[in-house]
Short mmCIF file of C-alpha atoms and ligand atoms in Angstrom, two decimals:
data_model
loop_
_atom_site.label_atom_id
_atom_site.label_comp_id
_atom_site.label_asym_id
_atom_site.label_seq_id
_atom_site.Cartn_x
_atom_site.Cartn_y
_atom_site.Cartn_z
CA MET A 12 -16.85 34.89 -16.72
CA THR A 13 -14.52 33.83 -13.94
CA HIS A 14 -13.42 30.32 -13.28
CA GLU A 15 -12.78 28.94 -9.84
CA ARG A 16 -10.43 26.13 -9.07
CA ILE A 17 -12.45 23.01 -8.30
CA ASP A 18 -11.52 21.35 -5.03
CA PRO A 19 -9.77 18.18 -6.18
CA SER A 20 -10.51 16.25 -2.99
CA GLY A 21 -11.67 12.82 -4.03
CA ILE A 22 -9.32 12.79 -6.99
CA PRO A 23 -6.37 10.58 -6.04
CA ALA A 24 -3.16 12.59 -5.97
CA ILE A 25 -0.30 11.28 -8.08
CA GLY A 26 2.59 11.24 -5.62
CA ASP A 27 5.82 10.10 -7.23
CA TRP A 28 5.35 9.76 -10.98
CA ASN A 29 8.08 7.15 -11.08
CA ARG A 30 6.32 5.05 -8.43
CA LEU A 31 2.77 4.93 -9.71
CA LEU A 32 1.89 1.77 -7.74
CA ASP A 33 3.75 2.51 -4.52
CA GLY A 34 2.42 0.38 -1.67
CA LYS A 35 -0.05 -1.47 -3.88
CA VAL A 36 -0.50 -5.22 -4.03
CA ALA A 37 -0.95 -6.57 -7.56
CA VAL A 38 -1.85 -10.08 -8.73
CA VAL A 39 -0.80 -10.93 -12.30
CA THR A 40 -1.93 -14.22 -13.83
CA GLY A 41 0.40 -15.79 -16.39
CA GLY A 42 3.05 -13.44 -15.04
CA GLY A 43 6.07 -15.62 -15.81
CA ALA A 44 9.02 -14.40 -17.86
CA TYR A 45 9.11 -13.16 -20.64
CA GLY A 46 5.63 -12.72 -22.04
CA ILE A 47 3.23 -9.84 -21.58
CA GLY A 48 2.45 -10.89 -18.00
CA GLY A 49 6.16 -11.00 -17.17
CA ALA A 50 6.69 -7.48 -18.48
CA ILE A 51 3.70 -6.30 -16.43
CA CYS A 52 5.21 -7.86 -13.28
CA GLU A 53 8.56 -6.18 -13.87
CA LEU A 54 7.08 -2.76 -14.64
CA PHE A 55 4.59 -2.86 -11.76
CA ALA A 56 7.35 -3.84 -9.32
CA ALA A 57 9.57 -1.05 -10.64
CA HIS A 58 6.69 1.30 -9.82
CA GLY A 59 6.57 0.12 -6.22
CA ALA A 60 3.96 -2.65 -6.29
CA THR A 61 4.32 -5.91 -4.41
CA VAL A 62 3.64 -8.36 -7.21
CA GLU A 63 1.99 -11.73 -6.66
CA VAL A 64 2.77 -13.80 -9.75
CA ALA A 65 0.32 -16.59 -10.63
CA GLU A 66 2.09 -18.83 -13.12
CA VAL A 67 1.77 -22.47 -14.10
CA ASP A 68 5.37 -22.84 -15.34
CA PRO A 69 7.78 -22.94 -12.37
CA ASP A 70 10.81 -21.88 -14.43
CA ARG A 71 9.06 -18.86 -15.88
CA ALA A 72 7.71 -17.98 -12.41
CA GLU A 73 11.16 -18.22 -10.86
CA ALA A 74 12.74 -16.19 -13.68
CA VAL A 75 10.37 -13.26 -13.30
CA VAL A 76 10.76 -13.15 -9.53
CA ALA A 77 14.55 -13.17 -9.98
CA ALA A 78 14.33 -10.32 -12.52
CA VAL A 79 12.12 -8.25 -10.22
CA GLU A 80 14.36 -8.82 -7.22
CA ALA A 81 17.52 -8.05 -9.21
CA ALA A 82 15.96 -4.67 -10.03
CA GLY A 83 15.22 -4.03 -6.33
CA GLY A 84 11.51 -4.90 -6.43
CA THR A 85 9.28 -7.32 -4.56
CA ALA A 86 7.53 -10.30 -6.14
CA ARG A 87 6.38 -13.72 -5.02
CA ALA A 88 5.61 -16.71 -7.20
CA HIS A 89 2.56 -18.94 -6.93
CA VAL A 90 2.90 -21.97 -9.15
CA VAL A 91 -0.78 -22.55 -9.91
CA ASP A 92 -3.02 -23.45 -12.81
CA VAL A 93 -5.70 -20.74 -12.91
CA THR A 94 -7.93 -22.88 -15.13
CA THR A 95 -8.71 -25.08 -12.11
CA GLU A 96 -10.87 -24.43 -9.06
CA ASP A 97 -8.04 -25.68 -6.82
CA GLY A 98 -5.47 -23.42 -8.46
CA VAL A 99 -7.60 -20.31 -8.03
CA ALA A 100 -8.46 -21.23 -4.44
CA ALA A 101 -4.78 -21.79 -3.56
CA LEU A 102 -3.79 -18.47 -5.14
CA ALA A 103 -6.51 -16.52 -3.35
CA ALA A 104 -5.81 -18.17 0.02
CA SER A 105 -2.10 -17.44 -0.13
CA VAL A 106 -2.42 -13.84 -1.35
CA LEU A 107 -5.26 -12.92 0.99
CA ASP A 108 -3.51 -14.55 3.93
CA ALA A 109 -0.44 -12.38 3.25
CA HIS A 110 -2.17 -9.06 2.48
CA GLY A 111 -5.85 -9.29 3.42
CA GLY A 112 -6.80 -7.84 0.04
CA ILE A 113 -5.33 -6.58 -3.20
CA ASP A 114 -5.37 -3.31 -5.14
CA VAL A 115 -4.75 -4.50 -8.70
CA LEU A 116 -5.68 -7.66 -10.58
CA VAL A 117 -4.36 -8.40 -14.06
CA ASN A 118 -6.05 -11.36 -15.75
CA ASN A 119 -3.50 -12.09 -18.45
CA VAL A 120 -3.56 -15.85 -19.11
CA GLY A 121 -4.76 -16.80 -22.58
CA ASP A 122 -3.85 -18.94 -25.55
CA TYR A 123 -4.96 -19.22 -29.19
CA ARG A 124 -3.43 -22.68 -29.70
CA PRO A 125 -4.08 -25.15 -31.22
CA LEU A 126 -5.01 -23.23 -34.34
CA VAL A 127 -7.62 -25.42 -36.06
CA ARG A 128 -10.20 -24.67 -38.72
CA PHE A 129 -13.62 -24.25 -37.11
CA ASP A 130 -15.24 -26.88 -39.34
CA GLU A 131 -12.62 -29.39 -38.21
CA SER A 132 -12.67 -28.51 -34.50
CA GLU A 133 -14.04 -30.79 -31.77
CA PRO A 134 -16.41 -29.62 -29.03
CA ALA A 135 -13.73 -30.56 -26.48
CA SER A 136 -11.46 -27.92 -28.00
CA TRP A 137 -14.18 -25.27 -27.49
CA GLU A 138 -14.29 -26.21 -23.82
CA ALA A 139 -10.51 -25.87 -23.62
CA MET A 140 -10.64 -22.46 -25.35
CA TYR A 141 -13.24 -21.34 -22.82
CA ARG A 142 -11.18 -22.54 -19.87
CA ILE A 143 -7.91 -20.90 -20.91
CA ASN A 144 -9.31 -17.62 -22.24
CA LEU A 145 -12.44 -16.90 -20.19
CA TRP A 146 -13.32 -19.19 -17.29
CA HIS A 147 -10.34 -18.15 -15.16
CA VAL A 148 -11.09 -14.47 -15.83
CA PHE A 149 -14.42 -15.03 -14.06
CA ALA A 150 -12.96 -17.27 -11.36
CA VAL A 151 -9.94 -15.16 -10.40
CA THR A 152 -11.97 -11.96 -10.52
CA GLN A 153 -14.61 -13.45 -8.26
CA ALA A 154 -11.97 -14.68 -5.83
CA PHE A 155 -10.51 -11.18 -5.38
CA LEU A 156 -13.46 -8.85 -6.01
CA THR A 157 -14.93 -8.73 -2.49
CA PRO A 158 -11.51 -8.33 -0.80
CA MET A 159 -10.76 -5.50 -3.26
CA ILE A 160 -14.02 -3.77 -2.42
CA GLU A 161 -13.41 -4.23 1.31
CA ARG A 162 -9.98 -2.65 0.89
CA GLY A 163 -11.57 0.47 -0.61
CA GLY A 164 -11.53 -0.44 -4.30
CA GLY A 165 -9.05 -1.28 -6.96
CA SER A 166 -8.32 -1.75 -10.63
CA ILE A 167 -8.91 -4.85 -12.74
CA VAL A 168 -7.10 -5.14 -16.07
CA ASN A 169 -8.11 -7.93 -18.43
CA VAL A 170 -5.63 -8.75 -21.17
CA HIS A 171 -7.49 -10.06 -24.19
CA SER A 172 -7.08 -9.53 -27.92
CA VAL A 173 -7.99 -7.35 -30.88
CA GLU A 174 -9.31 -10.61 -32.30
CA GLY A 175 -12.23 -10.14 -29.90
CA MET A 176 -12.85 -6.73 -31.45
CA ARG A 177 -12.90 -7.73 -35.13
CA GLY A 178 -13.71 -10.84 -37.12
CA TYR A 179 -10.93 -13.42 -36.79
CA PRO A 180 -11.43 -15.83 -39.70
CA GLY A 181 -8.71 -18.19 -38.49
CA GLU A 182 -10.22 -19.00 -35.12
CA PRO A 183 -13.81 -17.90 -34.37
CA VAL A 184 -14.04 -19.74 -31.04
CA TYR A 185 -10.91 -18.10 -29.61
CA ALA A 186 -12.11 -14.70 -30.88
CA SER A 187 -15.48 -15.25 -29.21
CA MET A 188 -13.83 -15.93 -25.86
CA LYS A 189 -11.77 -12.76 -26.15
CA ALA A 190 -14.88 -10.76 -27.10
CA ALA A 191 -16.62 -12.16 -24.04
CA ALA A 192 -13.66 -11.17 -21.84
CA ALA A 193 -13.94 -7.63 -23.20
CA HIS A 194 -17.67 -7.52 -22.52
CA PHE A 195 -17.21 -8.97 -19.04
CA THR A 196 -14.80 -6.08 -18.41
CA THR A 197 -17.33 -3.48 -19.53
CA SER A 198 -20.15 -5.02 -17.52
CA LEU A 199 -18.01 -5.39 -14.40
CA ALA A 200 -17.11 -1.70 -14.62
CA ALA A 201 -20.75 -0.70 -14.90
CA GLY A 202 -21.76 -2.89 -11.98
CA TYR A 203 -19.03 -2.21 -9.45
CA GLY A 204 -17.86 1.37 -10.10
CA ARG A 205 -19.76 2.68 -7.11
CA GLU A 206 -17.91 0.19 -4.92
CA GLY A 207 -14.55 1.56 -6.01
CA ILE A 208 -13.77 -0.98 -8.72
CA ARG A 209 -12.49 0.08 -12.11
CA ALA A 210 -12.22 -2.51 -14.88
CA ASN A 211 -10.56 -2.04 -18.24
CA GLY A 212 -9.20 -4.31 -20.92
CA ILE A 213 -6.30 -4.44 -23.32
CA GLY A 214 -6.81 -5.81 -26.82
CA VAL A 215 -3.38 -7.14 -27.74
CA ASP A 216 -2.07 -7.60 -31.26
CA LEU A 217 1.27 -8.31 -32.91
CA THR A 218 3.36 -8.63 -29.75
CA GLN A 219 6.50 -10.76 -29.67
CA THR A 220 6.28 -13.27 -26.78
CA PRO A 221 7.19 -16.91 -26.12
CA GLN A 222 3.66 -17.88 -27.24
CA VAL A 223 3.59 -15.78 -30.39
CA ASP A 224 7.02 -15.80 -32.00
CA TYR A 225 6.57 -13.22 -34.74
CA VAL A 226 10.32 -12.77 -35.06
CA GLY A 227 10.92 -16.49 -35.67
CA ARG A 228 7.92 -17.11 -37.88
CA SER A 229 8.77 -14.21 -40.19
CA GLU A 230 12.42 -15.19 -40.55
CA GLY A 231 13.72 -13.82 -43.83
CA HIS A 232 10.76 -11.45 -44.12
CA HIS A 233 11.50 -8.94 -41.37
CA ASP A 234 11.43 -6.20 -44.00
CA LEU A 235 7.66 -6.80 -44.08
CA TRP A 236 7.16 -5.77 -40.43
CA GLU A 237 6.84 -2.23 -41.68
CA ALA A 238 3.77 -3.32 -43.65
CA TRP A 239 2.02 -5.09 -40.77
CA ALA A 240 1.07 -2.23 -38.47
CA PRO A 241 0.68 1.51 -38.96
CA VAL A 242 3.44 2.15 -36.41
CA GLY A 243 5.74 0.13 -38.68
CA ARG A 244 7.08 -2.36 -36.13
CA LEU A 245 6.18 -5.33 -33.98
CA GLY A 246 4.97 -4.83 -30.44
CA TRP A 247 7.03 -5.89 -27.44
CA PRO A 248 5.70 -7.00 -24.06
CA VAL A 249 6.67 -3.67 -22.52
CA ASP A 250 4.33 -1.90 -24.98
CA GLN A 251 1.47 -3.79 -23.36
CA ALA A 252 2.86 -3.38 -19.83
CA ARG A 253 2.94 0.41 -20.11
CA VAL A 254 -0.77 0.52 -20.92
CA ALA A 255 -1.48 -1.95 -18.10
CA LEU A 256 0.41 0.38 -15.73
CA PHE A 257 -1.72 3.33 -16.83
CA LEU A 258 -4.91 1.32 -16.31
CA ALA A 259 -3.77 -0.10 -12.96
CA SER A 260 -2.71 3.22 -11.49
CA ASP A 261 -4.55 6.38 -10.50
CA MET A 262 -3.36 7.88 -13.79
CA SER A 263 -6.58 6.39 -15.15
CA ALA A 264 -8.77 7.14 -12.11
CA TYR A 265 -11.63 8.33 -14.35
CA VAL A 266 -11.30 5.55 -16.94
CA THR A 267 -13.42 2.45 -16.56
CA GLY A 268 -15.32 0.03 -18.76
CA HIS A 269 -13.04 0.45 -21.76
CA ASN A 270 -11.13 -2.00 -23.91
CA ILE A 271 -8.09 -0.39 -25.46
CA PRO A 272 -6.54 -1.95 -28.55
CA VAL A 273 -2.76 -1.98 -28.02
CA ASP A 274 -2.00 -3.04 -31.53
CA GLY A 275 0.28 -0.55 -33.21
CA GLY A 276 -2.79 0.60 -35.13
CA THR A 277 -3.67 -2.70 -36.85
CA ARG A 278 -7.37 -2.28 -36.08
CA ALA A 279 -7.39 1.34 -37.19
CA GLY A 280 -6.10 0.41 -40.60
CA GLY A 281 -7.94 -2.93 -40.79
CA GLY A 282 -8.09 -4.31 -44.31
CA TRP A 283 -5.31 -2.12 -45.61
CA PHE A 284 -1.67 -3.05 -46.07
CA TYR A 285 1.23 -0.67 -46.51
CA SER A 286 3.49 -1.60 -49.38
CA PRO A 287 7.04 -0.48 -48.50
CA THR A 288 8.20 -1.13 -52.06
CA ASP A 289 5.40 0.83 -53.73
CA ARG A 290 5.12 3.29 -50.82
CA ARG A 291 1.32 3.19 -51.00
CA PHE A 292 -1.62 1.43 -49.34
CA VAL A 293 -3.21 -1.62 -50.91
CA ASN A 294 -6.06 -3.85 -49.75
CA ARG A 295 -4.18 -7.05 -50.53
CA PRO A 296 -0.80 -8.44 -49.36
CA SER A 297 1.88 -5.96 -50.30
CA ARG A 298 3.91 -8.23 -52.59
CA LEU A 299 0.91 -9.00 -54.80
N1 NAD B 305 1.37 -11.97 -28.07
C1 NAD B 305 0.37 -11.53 -28.84
O1 NAD B 305 0.58 -10.98 -29.95
C2 NAD B 305 -1.05 -11.65 -28.37
C3 NAD B 305 -2.06 -11.33 -29.28
C4 NAD B 305 -3.38 -11.37 -28.86
C5 NAD B 305 -3.68 -11.70 -27.54
N2 NAD B 305 -2.68 -12.02 -26.67
C6 NAD B 305 -3.06 -12.37 -25.28
O2 NAD B 305 -2.16 -11.79 -24.36
C7 NAD B 305 -2.07 -12.60 -23.19
C8 NAD B 305 -0.62 -12.92 -22.90
O3 NAD B 305 -0.10 -13.62 -24.02
P1 NAD B 305 1.45 -13.88 -24.30
O4 NAD B 305 1.64 -13.76 -25.75
O5 NAD B 305 2.28 -13.04 -23.36
O6 NAD B 305 1.51 -15.42 -23.90
P2 NAD B 305 2.65 -16.31 -23.23
O7 NAD B 305 2.22 -17.73 -23.46
O8 NAD B 305 3.99 -15.92 -23.69
O9 NAD B 305 2.48 -15.98 -21.71
C9 NAD B 305 1.39 -16.50 -20.97
C10 NAD B 305 1.88 -16.95 -19.60
O10 NAD B 305 0.77 -17.58 -18.93
C11 NAD B 305 1.22 -18.79 -18.35
N3 NAD B 305 0.07 -19.69 -18.25
C12 NAD B 305 -0.50 -20.39 -19.27
N4 NAD B 305 -1.52 -21.12 -18.80
C13 NAD B 305 -1.61 -20.86 -17.48
C14 NAD B 305 -2.46 -21.33 -16.45
N5 NAD B 305 -3.43 -22.21 -16.72
N6 NAD B 305 -2.29 -20.87 -15.17
C15 NAD B 305 -1.29 -19.97 -14.90
N7 NAD B 305 -0.44 -19.51 -15.85
C16 NAD B 305 -0.60 -19.94 -17.12
C17 NAD B 305 2.27 -19.30 -19.31
O11 NAD B 305 3.13 -20.25 -18.73
C18 NAD B 305 2.98 -17.99 -19.66
O12 NAD B 305 4.00 -17.65 -18.74
C19 NAD B 305 -2.96 -13.83 -23.48
O13 NAD B 305 -4.24 -13.62 -22.93
C20 NAD B 305 -3.02 -13.85 -25.00
O14 NAD B 305 -4.17 -14.53 -25.50
C21 NAD B 305 -1.37 -12.02 -27.06
#
């Protein structure tokens, strides 16, 4: 049997592998320094994207733009609150006025705080959880979806959590919002693929950021990091940014509707702990 080379027309060519987003316009919400969104901004800009940073904290917004520019990239800050109609409208107006459309959208804003027991939580806190983890994912996506389609398509990356992919006993409401963000991603992909839109999600876990200070909170117990995740270390924002780059670029041209846990393997080994002292796996904390 002979095989013929398939004509790859229609498959986007990867030009410069070091400039995977050359000429693209990317919006990153919560893109201030030095969380996951900040790392995404820096990596995307290093790969040639013009990055539009949507960030509520002016200092963090300014810091990420300075870091991008110092590395020779292009970024612009929009100090907006994406949990408000006005904030989303201002962001969309400014970005679309400058570029007409966008190629990449990263919905990254999210927060698990305040951590309260479900039985002690107030309905107002459920509303707040919805607003900060889900509402803006709908709102910002809707604001940019049609301009993305009109531009010929694009990639949407929703940053959520592994807590939306497994039971999270500490905070069921937060976990539910993240699960909904993952399902929104899948449904969006199914609905808009024929119009050139890809949508994928990242389920984050164990990543050191200003919001989740694993290094500080485990002071004196850093030897236990090895036990937390199968890869034996904490995650860093750049670990998440590299997967976002893959999903944003044509490297993943045939990938849509998926939610990838970027968790150092915590979900894979769920329920099991590695005991560095005993050098074996146990299904209870490793010092017990
Ligand atoms: N770090 C982790 O281990 C972890 C785990 C699970 C999920 N996540 C998710 O990853 C995403 C990023 O988290 P992070 O740890 O980098 O958080 P972070 O708080 O360090 O960064 C979030 C950024 O969003 C900005 N922001 C917050 N509210 C905003 C608003 N209303 N409008 C615009 N900007 C706003 C913040 O100022 C900050 O710069 C979130 O969706 C979070 O829920 C993180």
